[in-house]
């Protein structure tokens, strides 16, 4: 599922994607600016479930698979809502380097505007990002529904959705402009996007953030990882997928 430039952490690329500290990367590197890409937890977690079980970015699980694996999907969703909270708090709480917060929903709605804001933030020219035809290989067709906010709520009961909101932190959800309506209408409201970035933190900071692999960290830093290495829904979900293939 890799794309052009994935896994490169030197000056051949302008931006490096990382899941740290949700999981460790393959190589240590440093950065002086951070872009935090946020998506509402209901859609993000459902998308991750589909990616993990189909091993693709584009295939969609059937309704029957959701029904067959309902208890596991519930366990997965609640677990990942807490991981979602810890991951975003980790980056928002750091005070070493500037952070630009970009919502996935805004990126889908206004890709040129959001890419322009990101270029301004990293002090790059937009043409730097589109100079090579091979960049087309970094794109793929989204699953049905695309970036339509709240499309995954149909996969959760109102009770599940409310519990996920609590686990994800209602304060954090409101900070990002997400508000679950509750059981009456079972919908998601996303606040209108501002003319500029959603949020910029630590703009006066000039430090370097170390993105480390777990093997290079001491016990104190390992304790800050937002996912337990033994989490059954972390990297071990590959084994779960193999055991569940009969359902998919």
CSV table of C-alpha atoms in Angstrom, one decimal:
chain,number,residue,atom,x,y,z
A,1,UNK,CA,0.0,0.0,0.0
A,2,UNK,CA,3.0,2.3,-0.1
A,3,UNK,CA,3.3,5.4,-2.3
A,4,UNK,CA,6.1,7.3,-3.9
A,5,UNK,CA,8.3,8.8,-1.2
A,6,UNK,CA,7.0,6.7,1.6
A,7,UNK,CA,9.7,5.6,4.0
A,8,UNK,CA,12.1,8.4,2.9
A,9,UNK,CA,13.1,10.7,5.8
A,10,UNK,CA,15.9,12.8,4.2
A,11,UNK,CA,15.9,16.0,2.2
A,12,UNK,CA,14.6,14.3,-0.9
A,13,UNK,CA,11.1,14.9,0.5
A,14,UNK,CA,9.5,18.1,1.9
A,15,UNK,CA,7.2,16.3,4.4
A,16,UNK,CA,7.5,12.9,6.2
A,17,UNK,CA,4.4,11.0,7.2
A,18,UNK,CA,4.6,9.4,10.6
A,19,UNK,CA,2.3,7.5,12.9
A,20,UNK,CA,4.6,8.2,15.9
A,21,UNK,CA,4.0,7.8,18.8
A,22,UNK,CA,1.1,5.5,18.0
A,23,UNK,CA,3.7,3.2,16.6
A,24,UNK,CA,7.5,3.3,16.1
A,25,UNK,CA,9.0,4.1,12.8
A,26,UNK,CA,11.8,2.4,11.0
A,27,UNK,CA,14.4,5.3,11.3
A,28,UNK,CA,15.0,8.2,13.6
A,29,UNK,CA,14.8,11.7,12.2
A,30,UNK,CA,14.2,15.3,13.4
A,31,UNK,CA,11.8,18.0,12.3
A,32,UNK,CA,11.4,21.6,13.1
A,33,UNK,CA,7.7,21.9,12.1
A,34,UNK,CA,4.7,19.6,12.5
A,35,UNK,CA,1.5,19.2,10.5
A,36,UNK,CA,-1.2,17.4,12.6
A,37,UNK,CA,-3.8,15.9,10.2
A,38,UNK,CA,-7.1,15.4,12.1
A,39,UNK,CA,-10.2,13.4,11.2
A,40,UNK,CA,-13.3,12.9,13.3
A,41,UNK,CA,-12.9,9.7,15.3
A,42,UNK,CA,-16.1,7.9,14.0
A,43,UNK,CA,-15.0,8.1,10.3
A,44,UNK,CA,-11.3,7.7,11.1
A,45,UNK,CA,-11.9,4.5,13.1
A,46,UNK,CA,-14.3,3.0,10.6
A,47,UNK,CA,-11.9,3.7,7.8
A,48,UNK,CA,-9.0,2.1,9.8
A,49,UNK,CA,-11.2,-1.0,10.4
A,50,UNK,CA,-11.8,-1.3,6.6
A,51,UNK,CA,-8.2,-0.8,5.8
A,52,UNK,CA,-7.0,-3.3,8.4
A,53,UNK,CA,-9.4,-6.0,7.3
A,54,UNK,CA,-9.2,-5.6,3.5
A,55,UNK,CA,-5.5,-4.6,3.5
A,56,UNK,CA,-6.4,-1.9,1.0
A,57,UNK,CA,-7.2,1.9,1.0
A,58,UNK,CA,-10.2,1.4,-1.3
A,59,UNK,CA,-12.2,-1.7,-0.6
A,60,UNK,CA,-15.3,-1.5,1.6
A,61,UNK,CA,-16.4,-4.3,4.0
A,62,UNK,CA,-19.9,-5.6,3.4
A,63,UNK,CA,-22.8,-5.2,5.9
A,64,UNK,CA,-22.6,-8.9,6.6
A,65,UNK,CA,-19.0,-8.6,7.7
A,66,UNK,CA,-20.0,-5.8,10.2
A,67,UNK,CA,-22.8,-8.1,11.5
A,68,UNK,CA,-20.6,-11.2,11.8
A,69,UNK,CA,-17.8,-9.3,13.6
A,70,UNK,CA,-20.0,-6.9,15.6
A,71,UNK,CA,-18.5,-7.7,19.1
A,72,UNK,CA,-14.9,-7.3,17.8
A,73,UNK,CA,-15.8,-4.1,15.9
A,74,UNK,CA,-17.2,-2.6,19.1
A,75,UNK,CA,-14.0,-3.6,21.0
A,76,UNK,CA,-11.9,-2.1,18.3
A,77,UNK,CA,-13.9,1.2,18.1
A,78,UNK,CA,-13.7,1.8,21.9
A,79,UNK,CA,-10.0,1.0,22.0
A,80,UNK,CA,-9.2,3.2,19.1
A,81,UNK,CA,-11.2,6.2,20.4
A,82,UNK,CA,-8.9,6.3,23.4
A,83,UNK,CA,-5.8,6.0,21.1
A,84,UNK,CA,-7.2,8.9,19.0
A,85,UNK,CA,-7.4,11.0,22.1
A,86,UNK,CA,-3.9,10.2,23.4
A,87,UNK,CA,-2.3,10.6,19.9
A,88,UNK,CA,-3.7,14.1,19.4
A,89,UNK,CA,-3.0,15.2,22.9
A,90,UNK,CA,0.6,14.1,22.6
A,91,UNK,CA,1.2,16.4,19.7
A,92,UNK,CA,-0.8,19.3,21.0
A,93,UNK,CA,0.9,19.2,24.3
A,94,UNK,CA,4.5,19.3,22.9
A,95,UNK,CA,6.0,22.8,23.2
A,96,UNK,CA,9.2,22.3,21.1
A,97,UNK,CA,8.1,23.2,17.6
A,98,UNK,CA,5.3,24.9,15.7
A,99,UNK,CA,2.2,22.7,14.9
A,100,UNK,CA,-0.3,23.3,12.1
A,101,UNK,CA,-3.7,21.6,12.7
A,102,UNK,CA,-5.4,20.5,9.4
A,103,UNK,CA,-8.8,18.8,9.3
A,104,UNK,CA,-9.2,16.0,6.8
A,105,UNK,CA,-12.7,17.3,6.2
A,106,UNK,CA,-11.4,20.7,5.2
A,107,UNK,CA,-8.7,19.1,3.0
A,108,UNK,CA,-11.4,17.1,1.1
A,109,UNK,CA,-13.6,20.2,0.8
A,110,UNK,CA,-10.8,22.7,-0.3
A,111,UNK,CA,-7.7,20.8,-1.2
A,112,UNK,CA,-6.0,23.7,-2.9
A,113,UNK,CA,-6.6,26.1,-0.1
A,114,UNK,CA,-5.5,23.7,2.6
A,115,UNK,CA,-2.4,22.7,0.6
A,116,UNK,CA,-1.6,26.4,0.2
A,117,UNK,CA,-1.8,26.8,4.0
A,118,UNK,CA,0.5,23.9,4.5
A,119,UNK,CA,3.0,25.2,1.9
A,120,UNK,CA,3.0,28.6,3.7
A,121,UNK,CA,3.6,26.8,7.0
A,122,UNK,CA,6.6,24.8,5.9
A,123,UNK,CA,7.8,27.7,3.7
A,124,UNK,CA,7.6,25.8,0.5
A,125,UNK,CA,6.3,26.9,-2.9
A,126,UNK,CA,3.2,25.1,-4.2
A,127,UNK,CA,5.0,24.2,-7.4
A,128,UNK,CA,7.4,22.2,-5.3
A,129,UNK,CA,4.6,19.8,-4.5
A,130,UNK,CA,3.4,19.3,-8.1
A,131,UNK,CA,6.7,19.4,-9.9
A,132,UNK,CA,6.8,15.7,-10.7
A,133,UNK,CA,4.3,13.7,-12.7
A,134,UNK,CA,5.0,10.7,-10.5
A,135,UNK,CA,3.2,12.5,-7.6
A,136,UNK,CA,0.0,11.2,-9.3
A,137,UNK,CA,1.0,7.8,-7.9
A,138,UNK,CA,0.3,9.2,-4.4
A,139,UNK,CA,-3.4,9.4,-5.1
A,140,UNK,CA,-6.1,6.8,-4.9
A,141,UNK,CA,-9.9,6.8,-5.2
A,142,UNK,CA,-11.6,7.0,-1.8
A,143,UNK,CA,-14.1,4.6,-0.5
A,144,UNK,CA,-17.8,5.2,-1.1
A,145,UNK,CA,-18.9,8.4,0.6
A,146,UNK,CA,-15.4,10.1,0.3
A,147,UNK,CA,-14.8,12.8,2.9
A,148,UNK,CA,-18.5,13.3,3.7
A,149,UNK,CA,-18.3,13.9,7.5
A,150,UNK,CA,-20.2,11.5,9.7
A,151,UNK,CA,-20.8,8.9,7.0
A,152,UNK,CA,-19.6,6.2,9.3
A,153,UNK,CA,-22.1,6.9,12.1
A,154,UNK,CA,-24.4,4.4,10.5
A,155,UNK,CA,-22.0,1.7,11.7
A,156,UNK,CA,-22.4,2.8,15.4
A,157,UNK,CA,-25.4,2.8,17.6
A,158,UNK,CA,-26.1,6.1,19.4
A,159,UNK,CA,-24.9,4.5,22.6
A,160,UNK,CA,-21.6,3.5,20.9
A,161,UNK,CA,-21.2,6.9,19.4
A,162,UNK,CA,-21.7,8.7,22.7
A,163,UNK,CA,-19.2,6.4,24.4
A,164,UNK,CA,-16.6,7.0,21.7
A,165,UNK,CA,-17.1,10.8,22.2
A,166,UNK,CA,-16.3,10.4,25.8
A,167,UNK,CA,-13.3,8.2,25.2
A,168,UNK,CA,-12.0,10.6,22.5
A,169,UNK,CA,-12.5,13.6,24.9
A,170,UNK,CA,-15.4,15.9,24.3
A,171,UNK,CA,-13.2,18.9,24.9
A,172,UNK,CA,-10.8,17.8,22.2
A,173,UNK,CA,-13.6,17.2,19.8
A,174,UNK,CA,-14.9,20.7,20.3
A,175,UNK,CA,-11.4,22.1,19.9
A,176,UNK,CA,-11.3,20.5,16.5
A,177,UNK,CA,-14.9,21.6,15.7
A,178,UNK,CA,-16.6,18.2,15.9
A,179,UNK,CA,-19.9,17.8,17.7
A,180,UNK,CA,-22.0,14.7,17.9
A,181,UNK,CA,-25.7,15.5,18.0
A,182,UNK,CA,-26.7,12.7,20.4
A,183,UNK,CA,-29.2,9.9,19.9
A,184,UNK,CA,-32.1,12.2,18.7
A,185,UNK,CA,-30.6,12.9,15.3
A,186,UNK,CA,-27.4,10.7,15.4
A,187,UNK,CA,-25.5,13.1,13.2
A,188,UNK,CA,-22.1,14.9,13.2
A,189,UNK,CA,-21.7,18.6,12.9
A,190,UNK,CA,-18.4,20.0,11.8
A,191,UNK,CA,-17.8,23.7,12.4
A,192,UNK,CA,-17.3,25.9,9.3
A,193,UNK,CA,-13.6,26.0,8.2
A,194,UNK,CA,-11.9,29.3,8.9
A,195,UNK,CA,-10.4,31.3,6.1
A,196,UNK,CA,-6.9,30.3,7.4
A,197,UNK,CA,-5.6,27.3,9.2
A,198,UNK,CA,-7.8,25.7,11.9
A,199,UNK,CA,-5.2,26.2,14.5
A,200,UNK,CA,-1.4,27.0,14.7
A,201,UNK,CA,0.4,26.3,18.0
A,202,UNK,CA,3.9,27.2,19.2
A,203,UNK,CA,4.6,29.5,16.3
A,204,UNK,CA,7.4,31.2,18.2
A,205,UNK,CA,9.2,27.9,19.0
A,206,UNK,CA,12.4,27.0,17.0
A,207,UNK,CA,13.3,23.6,18.5
A,208,UNK,CA,13.8,20.2,16.8
A,209,UNK,CA,11.4,17.4,17.6
A,210,UNK,CA,13.0,13.9,17.6
A,211,UNK,CA,10.9,11.2,15.9
A,212,UNK,CA,12.4,8.0,17.3
A,213,UNK,CA,12.0,4.3,16.8
A,214,UNK,CA,11.1,2.6,20.0
A,215,UNK,CA,14.4,0.7,20.1
A,216,UNK,CA,16.2,4.0,20.5
A,217,UNK,CA,14.1,5.2,23.4
A,218,UNK,CA,14.6,4.7,27.2
A,219,UNK,CA,11.9,3.4,29.5
A,220,UNK,CA,10.6,6.9,30.2
A,221,UNK,CA,10.0,7.7,26.5
A,222,UNK,CA,8.6,4.3,25.8
A,223,UNK,CA,6.0,5.0,28.4
A,224,UNK,CA,4.8,8.0,26.4
A,225,UNK,CA,3.8,5.8,23.4
A,226,UNK,CA,0.1,6.2,22.9
A,227,UNK,CA,-0.6,2.5,22.2
A,228,UNK,CA,0.5,-0.5,24.3
A,229,UNK,CA,2.9,-2.7,22.2
A,230,UNK,CA,0.7,-5.7,23.2
A,231,UNK,CA,-2.5,-4.0,22.0
A,232,UNK,CA,-4.5,-6.7,20.0
A,233,UNK,CA,-5.8,-3.9,17.7
A,234,UNK,CA,-2.3,-2.5,17.0
A,235,UNK,CA,0.1,-4.2,14.6
A,236,UNK,CA,-1.3,-7.5,15.8
A,237,UNK,CA,-4.5,-6.8,13.8
A,238,UNK,CA,-2.7,-8.4,10.8
A,239,UNK,CA,-3.1,-11.8,12.6
A,240,UNK,CA,-6.7,-11.0,13.3
A,241,UNK,CA,-7.3,-10.3,9.7
A,242,UNK,CA,-5.8,-13.6,8.6
A,243,UNK,CA,-8.0,-15.4,11.1
A,244,UNK,CA,-11.1,-13.5,9.9
A,245,UNK,CA,-10.6,-13.9,6.2
A,246,UNK,CA,-13.4,-16.4,6.0
A,247,UNK,CA,-15.8,-13.6,6.8
A,248,UNK,CA,-14.4,-11.0,4.4
